[in-house]
Coordinates of C-alpha atoms in Angstrom, one line a residue:
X1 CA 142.1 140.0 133.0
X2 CA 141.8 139.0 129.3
X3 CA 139.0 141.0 127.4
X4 CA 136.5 138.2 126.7
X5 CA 136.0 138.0 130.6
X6 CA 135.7 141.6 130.9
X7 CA 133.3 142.3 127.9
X8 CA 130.7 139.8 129.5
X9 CA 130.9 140.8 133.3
X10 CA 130.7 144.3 132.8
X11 CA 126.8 144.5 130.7
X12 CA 125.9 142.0 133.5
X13 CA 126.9 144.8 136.2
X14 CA 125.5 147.5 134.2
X15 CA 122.5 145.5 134.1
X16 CA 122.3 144.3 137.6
X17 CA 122.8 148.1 138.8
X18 CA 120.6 149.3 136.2
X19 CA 117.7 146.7 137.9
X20 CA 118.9 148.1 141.5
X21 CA 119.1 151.7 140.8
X22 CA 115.7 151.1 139.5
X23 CA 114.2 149.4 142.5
X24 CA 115.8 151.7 145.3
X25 CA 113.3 154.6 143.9
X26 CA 110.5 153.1 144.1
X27 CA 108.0 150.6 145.6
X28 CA 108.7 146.9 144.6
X29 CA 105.2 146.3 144.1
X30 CA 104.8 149.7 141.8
X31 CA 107.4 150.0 140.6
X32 CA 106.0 149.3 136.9
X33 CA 103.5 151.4 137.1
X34 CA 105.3 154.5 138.8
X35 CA 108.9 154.4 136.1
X36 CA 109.1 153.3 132.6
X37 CA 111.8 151.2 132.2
X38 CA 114.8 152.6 129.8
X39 CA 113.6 150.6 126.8
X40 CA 116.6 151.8 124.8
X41 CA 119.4 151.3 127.1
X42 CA 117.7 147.7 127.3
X43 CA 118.0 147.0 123.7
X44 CA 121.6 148.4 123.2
X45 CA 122.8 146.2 126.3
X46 CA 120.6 143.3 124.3
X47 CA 122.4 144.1 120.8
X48 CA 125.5 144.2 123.1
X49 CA 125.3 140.6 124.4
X50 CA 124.4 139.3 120.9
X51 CA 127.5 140.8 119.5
X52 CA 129.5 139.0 122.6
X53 CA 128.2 135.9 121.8
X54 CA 128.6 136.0 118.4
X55 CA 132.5 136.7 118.6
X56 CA 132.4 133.9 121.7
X57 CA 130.8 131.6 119.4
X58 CA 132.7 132.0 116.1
X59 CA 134.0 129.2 114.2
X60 CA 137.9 129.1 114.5
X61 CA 140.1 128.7 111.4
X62 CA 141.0 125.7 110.4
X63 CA 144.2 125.9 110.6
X64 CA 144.2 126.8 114.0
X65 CA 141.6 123.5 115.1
X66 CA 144.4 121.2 113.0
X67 CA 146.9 122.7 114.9
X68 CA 145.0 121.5 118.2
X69 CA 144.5 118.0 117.2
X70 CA 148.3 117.8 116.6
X71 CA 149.0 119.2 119.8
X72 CA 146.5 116.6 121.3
X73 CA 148.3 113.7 119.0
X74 CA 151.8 114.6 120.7
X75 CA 150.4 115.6 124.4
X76 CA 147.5 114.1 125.2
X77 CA 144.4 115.9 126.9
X78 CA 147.1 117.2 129.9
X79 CA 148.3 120.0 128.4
X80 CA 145.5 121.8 126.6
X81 CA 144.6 125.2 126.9
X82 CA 140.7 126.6 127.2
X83 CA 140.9 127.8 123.6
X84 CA 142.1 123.8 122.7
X85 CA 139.4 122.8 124.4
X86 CA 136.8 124.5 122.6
X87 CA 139.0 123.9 119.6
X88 CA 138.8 120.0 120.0
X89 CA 134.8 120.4 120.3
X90 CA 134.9 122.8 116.7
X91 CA 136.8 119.6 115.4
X92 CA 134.6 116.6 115.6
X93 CA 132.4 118.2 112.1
X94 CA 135.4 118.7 110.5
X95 CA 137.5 116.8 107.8
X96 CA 141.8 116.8 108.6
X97 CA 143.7 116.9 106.2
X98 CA 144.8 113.3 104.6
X99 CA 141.0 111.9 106.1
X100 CA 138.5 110.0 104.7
X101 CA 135.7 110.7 107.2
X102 CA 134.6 113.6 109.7
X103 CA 136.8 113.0 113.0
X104 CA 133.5 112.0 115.0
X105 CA 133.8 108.8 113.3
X106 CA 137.6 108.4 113.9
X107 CA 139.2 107.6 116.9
X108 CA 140.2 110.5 117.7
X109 CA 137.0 111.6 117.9
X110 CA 135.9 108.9 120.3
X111 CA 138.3 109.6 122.6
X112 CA 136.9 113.5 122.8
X113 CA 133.5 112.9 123.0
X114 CA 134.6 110.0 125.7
X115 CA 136.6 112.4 127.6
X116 CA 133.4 115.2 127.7
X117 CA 131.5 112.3 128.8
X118 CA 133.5 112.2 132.0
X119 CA 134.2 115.6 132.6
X120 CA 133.2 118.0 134.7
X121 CA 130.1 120.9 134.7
X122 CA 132.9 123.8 133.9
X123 CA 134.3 121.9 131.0
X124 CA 131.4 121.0 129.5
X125 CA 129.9 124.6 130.3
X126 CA 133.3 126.0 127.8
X127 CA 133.1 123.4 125.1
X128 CA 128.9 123.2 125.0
X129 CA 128.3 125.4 122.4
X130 CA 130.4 124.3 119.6
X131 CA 129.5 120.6 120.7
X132 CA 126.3 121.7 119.7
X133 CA 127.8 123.3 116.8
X134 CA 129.6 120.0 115.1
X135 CA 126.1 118.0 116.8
X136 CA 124.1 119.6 113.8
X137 CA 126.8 120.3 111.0
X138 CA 126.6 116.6 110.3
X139 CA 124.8 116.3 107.0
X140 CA 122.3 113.3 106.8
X141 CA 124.6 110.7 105.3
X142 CA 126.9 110.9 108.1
X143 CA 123.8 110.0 110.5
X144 CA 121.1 108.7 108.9
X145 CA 121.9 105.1 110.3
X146 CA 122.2 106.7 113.5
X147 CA 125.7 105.9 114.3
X148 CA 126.6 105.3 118.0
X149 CA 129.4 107.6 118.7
X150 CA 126.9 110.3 117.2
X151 CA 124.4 109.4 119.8
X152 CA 126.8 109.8 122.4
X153 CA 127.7 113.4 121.6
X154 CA 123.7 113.8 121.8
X155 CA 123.5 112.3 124.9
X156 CA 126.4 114.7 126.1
X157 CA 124.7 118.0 125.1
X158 CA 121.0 116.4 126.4
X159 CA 122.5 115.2 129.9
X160 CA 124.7 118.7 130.6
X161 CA 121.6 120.7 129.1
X162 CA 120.3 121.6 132.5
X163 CA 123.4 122.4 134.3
X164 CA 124.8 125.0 131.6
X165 CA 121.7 126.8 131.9
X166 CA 122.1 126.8 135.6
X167 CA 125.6 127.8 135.7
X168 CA 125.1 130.8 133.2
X169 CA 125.9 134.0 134.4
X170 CA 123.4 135.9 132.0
X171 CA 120.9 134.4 129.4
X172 CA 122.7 132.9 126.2
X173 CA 119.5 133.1 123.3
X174 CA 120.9 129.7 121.7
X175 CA 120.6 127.9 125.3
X176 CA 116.9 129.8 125.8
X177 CA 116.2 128.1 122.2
X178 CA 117.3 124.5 123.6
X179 CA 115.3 125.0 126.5
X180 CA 112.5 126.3 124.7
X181 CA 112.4 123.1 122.2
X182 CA 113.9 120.3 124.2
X183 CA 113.1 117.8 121.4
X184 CA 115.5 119.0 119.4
X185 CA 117.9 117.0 121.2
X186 CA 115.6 113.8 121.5
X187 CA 114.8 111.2 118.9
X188 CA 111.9 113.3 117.3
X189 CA 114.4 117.2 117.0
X190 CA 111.6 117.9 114.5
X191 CA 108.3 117.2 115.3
X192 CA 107.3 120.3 117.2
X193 CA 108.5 122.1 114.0
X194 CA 106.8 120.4 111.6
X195 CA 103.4 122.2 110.9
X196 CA 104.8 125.7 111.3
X197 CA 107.3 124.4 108.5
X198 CA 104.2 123.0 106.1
X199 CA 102.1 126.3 107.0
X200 CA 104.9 128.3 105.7
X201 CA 106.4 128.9 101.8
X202 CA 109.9 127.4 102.5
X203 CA 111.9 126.9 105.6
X204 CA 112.5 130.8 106.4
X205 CA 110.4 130.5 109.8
X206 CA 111.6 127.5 111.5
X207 CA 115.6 128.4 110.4
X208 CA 114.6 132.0 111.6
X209 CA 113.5 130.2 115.4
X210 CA 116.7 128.5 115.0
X211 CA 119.1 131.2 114.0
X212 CA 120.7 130.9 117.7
X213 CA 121.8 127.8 116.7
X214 CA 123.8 128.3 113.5
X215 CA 122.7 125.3 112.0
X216 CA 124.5 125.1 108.5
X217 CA 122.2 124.8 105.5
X218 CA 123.0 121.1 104.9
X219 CA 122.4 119.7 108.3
X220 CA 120.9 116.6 108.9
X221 CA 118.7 118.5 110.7
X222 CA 116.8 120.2 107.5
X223 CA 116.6 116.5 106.0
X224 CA 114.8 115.3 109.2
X225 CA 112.0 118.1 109.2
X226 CA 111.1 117.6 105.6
X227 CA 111.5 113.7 105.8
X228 CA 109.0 114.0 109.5
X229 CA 107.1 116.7 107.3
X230 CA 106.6 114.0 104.6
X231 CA 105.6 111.2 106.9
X232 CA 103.1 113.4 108.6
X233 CA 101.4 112.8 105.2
X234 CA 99.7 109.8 106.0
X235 CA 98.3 110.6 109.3
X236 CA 96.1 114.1 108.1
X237 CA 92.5 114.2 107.5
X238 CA 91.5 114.5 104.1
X239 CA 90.7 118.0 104.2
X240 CA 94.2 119.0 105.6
X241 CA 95.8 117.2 103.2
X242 CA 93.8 118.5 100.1
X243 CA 95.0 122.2 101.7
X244 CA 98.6 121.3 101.9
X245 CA 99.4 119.4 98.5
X246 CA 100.7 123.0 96.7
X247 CA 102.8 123.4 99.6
X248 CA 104.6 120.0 99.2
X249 CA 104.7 120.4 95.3
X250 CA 106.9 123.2 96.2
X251 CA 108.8 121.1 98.7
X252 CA 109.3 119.0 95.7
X253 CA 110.2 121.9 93.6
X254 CA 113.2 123.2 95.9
X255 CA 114.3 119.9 97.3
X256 CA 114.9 117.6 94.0
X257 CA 116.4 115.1 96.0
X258 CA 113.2 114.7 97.7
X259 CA 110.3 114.5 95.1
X260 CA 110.5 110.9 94.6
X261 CA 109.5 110.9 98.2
X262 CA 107.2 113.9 98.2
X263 CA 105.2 112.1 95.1
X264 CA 104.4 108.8 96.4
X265 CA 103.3 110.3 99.7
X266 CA 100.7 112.4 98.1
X267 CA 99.7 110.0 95.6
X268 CA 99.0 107.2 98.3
X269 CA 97.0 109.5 100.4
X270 CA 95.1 110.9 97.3
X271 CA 93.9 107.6 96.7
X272 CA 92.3 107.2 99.7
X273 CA 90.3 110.6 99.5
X274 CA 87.0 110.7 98.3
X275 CA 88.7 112.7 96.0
X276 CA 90.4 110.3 94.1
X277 CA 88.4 110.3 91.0
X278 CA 88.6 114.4 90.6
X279 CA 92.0 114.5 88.3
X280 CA 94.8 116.4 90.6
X281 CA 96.5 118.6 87.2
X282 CA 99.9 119.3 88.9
X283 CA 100.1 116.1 91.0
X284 CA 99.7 114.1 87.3
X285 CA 101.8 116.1 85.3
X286 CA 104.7 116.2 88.0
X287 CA 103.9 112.7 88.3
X288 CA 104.4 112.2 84.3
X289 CA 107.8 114.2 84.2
X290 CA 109.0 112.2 87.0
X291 CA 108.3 108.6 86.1
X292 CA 106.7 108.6 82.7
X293 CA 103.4 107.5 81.6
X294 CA 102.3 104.9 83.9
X295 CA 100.1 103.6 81.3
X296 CA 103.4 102.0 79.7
X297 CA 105.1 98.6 81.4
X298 CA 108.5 100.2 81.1
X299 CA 107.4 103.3 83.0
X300 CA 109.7 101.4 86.1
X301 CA 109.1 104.3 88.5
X302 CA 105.7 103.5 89.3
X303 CA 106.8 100.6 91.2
X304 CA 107.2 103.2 93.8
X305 CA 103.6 103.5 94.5
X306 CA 100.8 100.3 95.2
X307 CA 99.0 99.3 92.0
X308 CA 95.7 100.6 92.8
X309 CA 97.3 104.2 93.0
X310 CA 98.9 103.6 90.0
X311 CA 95.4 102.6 88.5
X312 CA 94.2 105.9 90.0
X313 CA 96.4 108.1 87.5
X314 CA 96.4 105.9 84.7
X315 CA 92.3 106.9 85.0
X316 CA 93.3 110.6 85.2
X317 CA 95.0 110.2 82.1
X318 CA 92.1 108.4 80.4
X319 CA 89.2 110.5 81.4
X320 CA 91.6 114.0 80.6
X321 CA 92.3 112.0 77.1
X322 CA 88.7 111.6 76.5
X323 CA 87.9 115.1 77.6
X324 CA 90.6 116.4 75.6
X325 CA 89.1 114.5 72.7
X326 CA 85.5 114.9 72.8
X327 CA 85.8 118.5 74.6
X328 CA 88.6 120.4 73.7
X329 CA 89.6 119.5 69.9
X330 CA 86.1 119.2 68.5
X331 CA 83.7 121.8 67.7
X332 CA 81.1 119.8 68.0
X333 CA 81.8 117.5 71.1
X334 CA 79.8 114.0 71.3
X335 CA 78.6 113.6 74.5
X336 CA 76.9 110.6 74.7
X337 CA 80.1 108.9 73.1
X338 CA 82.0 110.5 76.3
X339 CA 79.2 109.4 78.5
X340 CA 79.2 105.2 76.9
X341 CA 83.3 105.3 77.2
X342 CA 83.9 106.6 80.3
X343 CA 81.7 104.3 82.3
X344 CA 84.5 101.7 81.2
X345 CA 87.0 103.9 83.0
X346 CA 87.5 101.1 85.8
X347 CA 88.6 98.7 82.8
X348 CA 90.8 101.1 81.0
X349 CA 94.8 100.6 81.7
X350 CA 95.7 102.5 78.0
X351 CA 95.0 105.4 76.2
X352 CA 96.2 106.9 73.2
X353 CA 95.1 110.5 71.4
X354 CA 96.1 111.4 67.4
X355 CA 95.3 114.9 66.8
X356 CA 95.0 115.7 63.3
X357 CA 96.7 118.9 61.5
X358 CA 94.2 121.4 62.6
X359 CA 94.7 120.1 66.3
X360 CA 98.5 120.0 66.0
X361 CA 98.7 123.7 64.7
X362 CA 96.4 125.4 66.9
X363 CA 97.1 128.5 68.7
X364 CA 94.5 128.8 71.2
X365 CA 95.6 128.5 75.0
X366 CA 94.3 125.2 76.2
X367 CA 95.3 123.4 72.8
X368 CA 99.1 124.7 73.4
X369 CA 99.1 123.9 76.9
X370 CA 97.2 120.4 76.5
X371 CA 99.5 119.8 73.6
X372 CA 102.8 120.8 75.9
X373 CA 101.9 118.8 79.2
X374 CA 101.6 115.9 77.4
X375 CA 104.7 116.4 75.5
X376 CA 105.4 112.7 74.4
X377 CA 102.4 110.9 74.6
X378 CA 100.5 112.2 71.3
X379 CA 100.7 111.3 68.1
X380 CA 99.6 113.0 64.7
X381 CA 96.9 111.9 62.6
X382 CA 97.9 111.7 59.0
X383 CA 96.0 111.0 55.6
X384 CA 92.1 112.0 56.8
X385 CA 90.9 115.9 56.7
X386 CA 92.7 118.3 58.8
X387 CA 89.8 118.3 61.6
X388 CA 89.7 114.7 62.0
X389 CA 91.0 113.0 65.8
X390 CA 91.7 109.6 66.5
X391 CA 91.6 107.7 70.2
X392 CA 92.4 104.4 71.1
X393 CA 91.3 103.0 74.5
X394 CA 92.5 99.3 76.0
X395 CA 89.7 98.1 77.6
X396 CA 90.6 94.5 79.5
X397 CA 92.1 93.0 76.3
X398 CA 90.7 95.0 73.5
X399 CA 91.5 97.8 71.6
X400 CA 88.6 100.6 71.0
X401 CA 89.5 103.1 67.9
X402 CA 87.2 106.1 67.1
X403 CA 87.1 109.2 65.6
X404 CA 86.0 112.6 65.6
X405 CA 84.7 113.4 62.3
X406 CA 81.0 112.2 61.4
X407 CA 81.1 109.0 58.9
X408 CA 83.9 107.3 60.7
X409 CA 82.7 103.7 62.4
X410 CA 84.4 102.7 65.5
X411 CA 87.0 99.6 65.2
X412 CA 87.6 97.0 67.8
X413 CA 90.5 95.1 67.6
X414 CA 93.0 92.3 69.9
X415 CA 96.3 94.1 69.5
X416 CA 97.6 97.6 68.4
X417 CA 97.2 97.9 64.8
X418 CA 99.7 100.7 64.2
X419 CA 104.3 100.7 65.0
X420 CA 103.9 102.5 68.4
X421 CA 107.6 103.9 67.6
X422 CA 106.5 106.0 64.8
X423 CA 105.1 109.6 65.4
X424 CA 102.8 109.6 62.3
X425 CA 100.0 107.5 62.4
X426 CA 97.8 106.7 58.3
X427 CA 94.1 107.1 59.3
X428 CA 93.9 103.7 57.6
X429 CA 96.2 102.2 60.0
X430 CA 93.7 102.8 62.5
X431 CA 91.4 101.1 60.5
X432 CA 92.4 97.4 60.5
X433 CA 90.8 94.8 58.2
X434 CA 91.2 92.0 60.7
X435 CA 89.3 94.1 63.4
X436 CA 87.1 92.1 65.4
X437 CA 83.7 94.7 65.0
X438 CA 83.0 97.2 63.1
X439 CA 80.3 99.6 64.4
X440 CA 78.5 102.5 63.8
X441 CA 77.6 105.4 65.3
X442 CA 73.6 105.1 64.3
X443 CA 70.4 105.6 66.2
X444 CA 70.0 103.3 69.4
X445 CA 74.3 102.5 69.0
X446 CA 74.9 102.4 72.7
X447 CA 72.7 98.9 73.4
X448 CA 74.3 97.3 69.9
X449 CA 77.9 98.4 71.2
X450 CA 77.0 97.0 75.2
X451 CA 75.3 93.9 73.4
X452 CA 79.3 93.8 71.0
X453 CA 80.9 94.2 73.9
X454 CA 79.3 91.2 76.0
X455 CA 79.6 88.8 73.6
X456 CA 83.2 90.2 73.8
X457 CA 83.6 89.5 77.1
X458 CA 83.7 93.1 78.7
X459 CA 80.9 94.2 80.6
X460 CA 80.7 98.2 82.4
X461 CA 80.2 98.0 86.1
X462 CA 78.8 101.4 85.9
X463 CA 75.5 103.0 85.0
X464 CA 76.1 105.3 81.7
X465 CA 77.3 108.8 82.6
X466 CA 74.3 111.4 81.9
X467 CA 75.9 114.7 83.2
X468 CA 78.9 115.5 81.3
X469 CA 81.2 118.1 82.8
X470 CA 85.0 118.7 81.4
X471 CA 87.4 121.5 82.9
X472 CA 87.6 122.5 78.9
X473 CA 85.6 125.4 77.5
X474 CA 84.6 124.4 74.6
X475 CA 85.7 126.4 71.1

């Protein structure tokens, strides 16, 4: 009798006269109370039957499955052994040599998964496992349109499901897993899986669930959860979502192939939070690196998302611009300039900041870091005193330029007075002579400015901001 019938018969009559042995010294109904059982003999006979199965279940060479489909080439399914058998099911993920495509998709490959369709329980009982094996090493371009001959081999392992299990002579921990999660061979194989996945760092406790299985890391599979994971977006409530944004920011992180994705899911849904106006600091700046400054026409990538959430963090760049501005680079912030401004936020699709030398060469924290998440959109401030800032804001069809030092009058003008390719920008570039107005910052400013601006044609649908608070200490 060959070994790998031996191995497998003789823990199941250990265990079977273990159980009996067991039973014949005591009372059935107490026995658990009267004998404890032989925990360790139970977990070497355990480690035992893992072992078997993992030798039962290895993948073949190559060279040995190749052989097999040669053998089936020249002889046809007549004369094949049980190791061809099993051989032929190892083959359908594979590539032979001279191929263009994974012999599933061959005819071939047909023809196998055609003849499992018709065989018998015993057949089907040999070859299951590494069915199931070549079912999931498929990566996600081989099945993403859901090819038929691919839903065939599912329905194959879903139909014979029941009668393996039936016809096993001792518990198998991969069929216990299908049984377990019988989705996983139905159109939705992830969506049992999905929150333990977003509760979790990576994918560690869903592949550990799994491990039976030996799904290989690139299975279409692993796609599927975090694609399902990803859809599930839309459908939580706000405060769900809110909790689980870090944890698909490091989705994004570790699947780069998925953050286009992974962004405009969280960015539509932010939108529709209560939320929306509260900047999101990693969400924008992954955002930025990603697609650019949406503020800019080019900036193609924000074609991904609808235009109002694309208005959304163009206004999270504004309002952290005028913060930045008004907060962070000067000592002696302005708030009721913040307050008039920023009750124009709804009108605002542009904003610009020139630090001046002092800004540009600071070493405290939150200058370097502003300075180094917004790598690209700054510009320096040349020609005025080292403390002096500059801002630019597009309101509708005008351009609003201010600055930070005291004596400076704020410009309006139709189009941007200075070459938006150069890095340096002359403090009296900023200050065009064919500006439309010209006002200052005196006593009573805000009604002259609203009063400018009407006769402008821009009017604030907001009532003037009176409690000012910015994420910036100030320095």
């Amino acid at each position: 009798m060959p070994i790998d019938a031996v191995i497998p018969m003789s823990i199941a009559n250990l265990k079977r006269r273990l159980e009996e042995k067991v039973r014949g010294h005591s009372v059935v109904d107490v026995t658990n109370a009267k004998f404890v059982k032989p925990q360790r003999l139970l977990k070497t006979l355990s480690v035992l039957d893992q072992k078997f199965d993992d030798l039962e279940n290895s993948l073949p060479l190559d060279e040995k499955i190749f052989r097999t489909i040669s053998k089936l080439e020249s002889s046809g399914f007549g004369h094949l052994t049980r190791r061809d058998w099993k051989n032929l099911a190892w083959a359908l993920s594979k590539i032979l040599p001279g191929a263009q495509e994974k012999l599933i998709f061959s005819d071939i490959g047909k023809r196998i998964i055609q003849h499992f369709q018709q065989s018998e329980m015993d057949l089907i009982g040999l070859v299951y496992f590494p069915l199931l094996y070549s079912y999931f090493a498929l990566e996600n371009e081989d099945v993403k349109n859901k090819p038929a001959i691919w839903l065939q081999l599912r329905d194959v392992l879903n139909t014979n499901r029941s009668g393996v299990y039936r016809d096993l002579k001792r518990p198998k921990k991969w069929m216990n897993t299908l049984v377990d999660y019988s989705e996983i061979l139905s159109n939705s194989p992830t969506k049992s899986f999905v929150k333990r996945f977003l509760e979790g760092k990576d994918a560690s406790s869903v592949a550990n669930e799994l491990e039976s299985l030996k799904m290989a890391p690139n299975s279409w599979f692993w796609d599927d959860l975090i694609k399902s994971s990803i859809q599930s977006i839309n459908g939580m409530n706000e405060q769900d979502y809110l909790k689980i944004i870090p944890r698909f920011l490091h989705l994004a992180e570790q699947n780069l192939l998925f953050t286009t994705d992974i962004l405009i899911a969280l960015l539509e849904r932010y939108a529709k939070t209560s939320e929306r106006q509260k900047v999101h600091e990693e969400l924008k700046y992954i955002a930025l690196n990603q697609w650019d400054n949406p503020q800019y026409d080019s900036s193609a990538g924000w074609n991904n998302v609808n235009a109002d959430t694309k208005k959304m963090v163009i206004q999270w760049f504004v309002r952290a611009d005028l913060e930045a501005f008004f907060k962070l680079f000067s000592a002696s912030a302005d708030v009721n300039r913040f307050n008039y401004w920023i009750k124009f936020i709804d009108k605002i699709s542009f904003s610009q900041i020139f630090l001046g030398p002092a800004a540009f060469q600071s070493q405290q924290f939150q200058h370097k870091k502003f300075r180094d998440l917004n790598r690209g959109r700054l510009k320096k401030l040349v020609g005025s005193t080292p403390t002096n800032n500059a801002f630019m804001l597009k309101i509708e069809n005008l351009y609003v330029i201010d600055f930070s030092d005291t004596g400076n009058a704020c410009f309006i003008v139709n189009k941007i007075p200075y070459n938006e390719n150069k890095f340096e920008v002359h403090r009296d570039t900023l200050k065009p002579w064919n500006n439309l107005l010209k006002l200052s910052h005196t006593p009573g400013w805000q009604s002259r400015f609203d009063s400018k601006m009407a006769e402008l044609g821009v009017f604030s649908n907001q009532t003037e901001v009176n409690n000012y608070n910015s994420g910036y200490r100030k320095y």
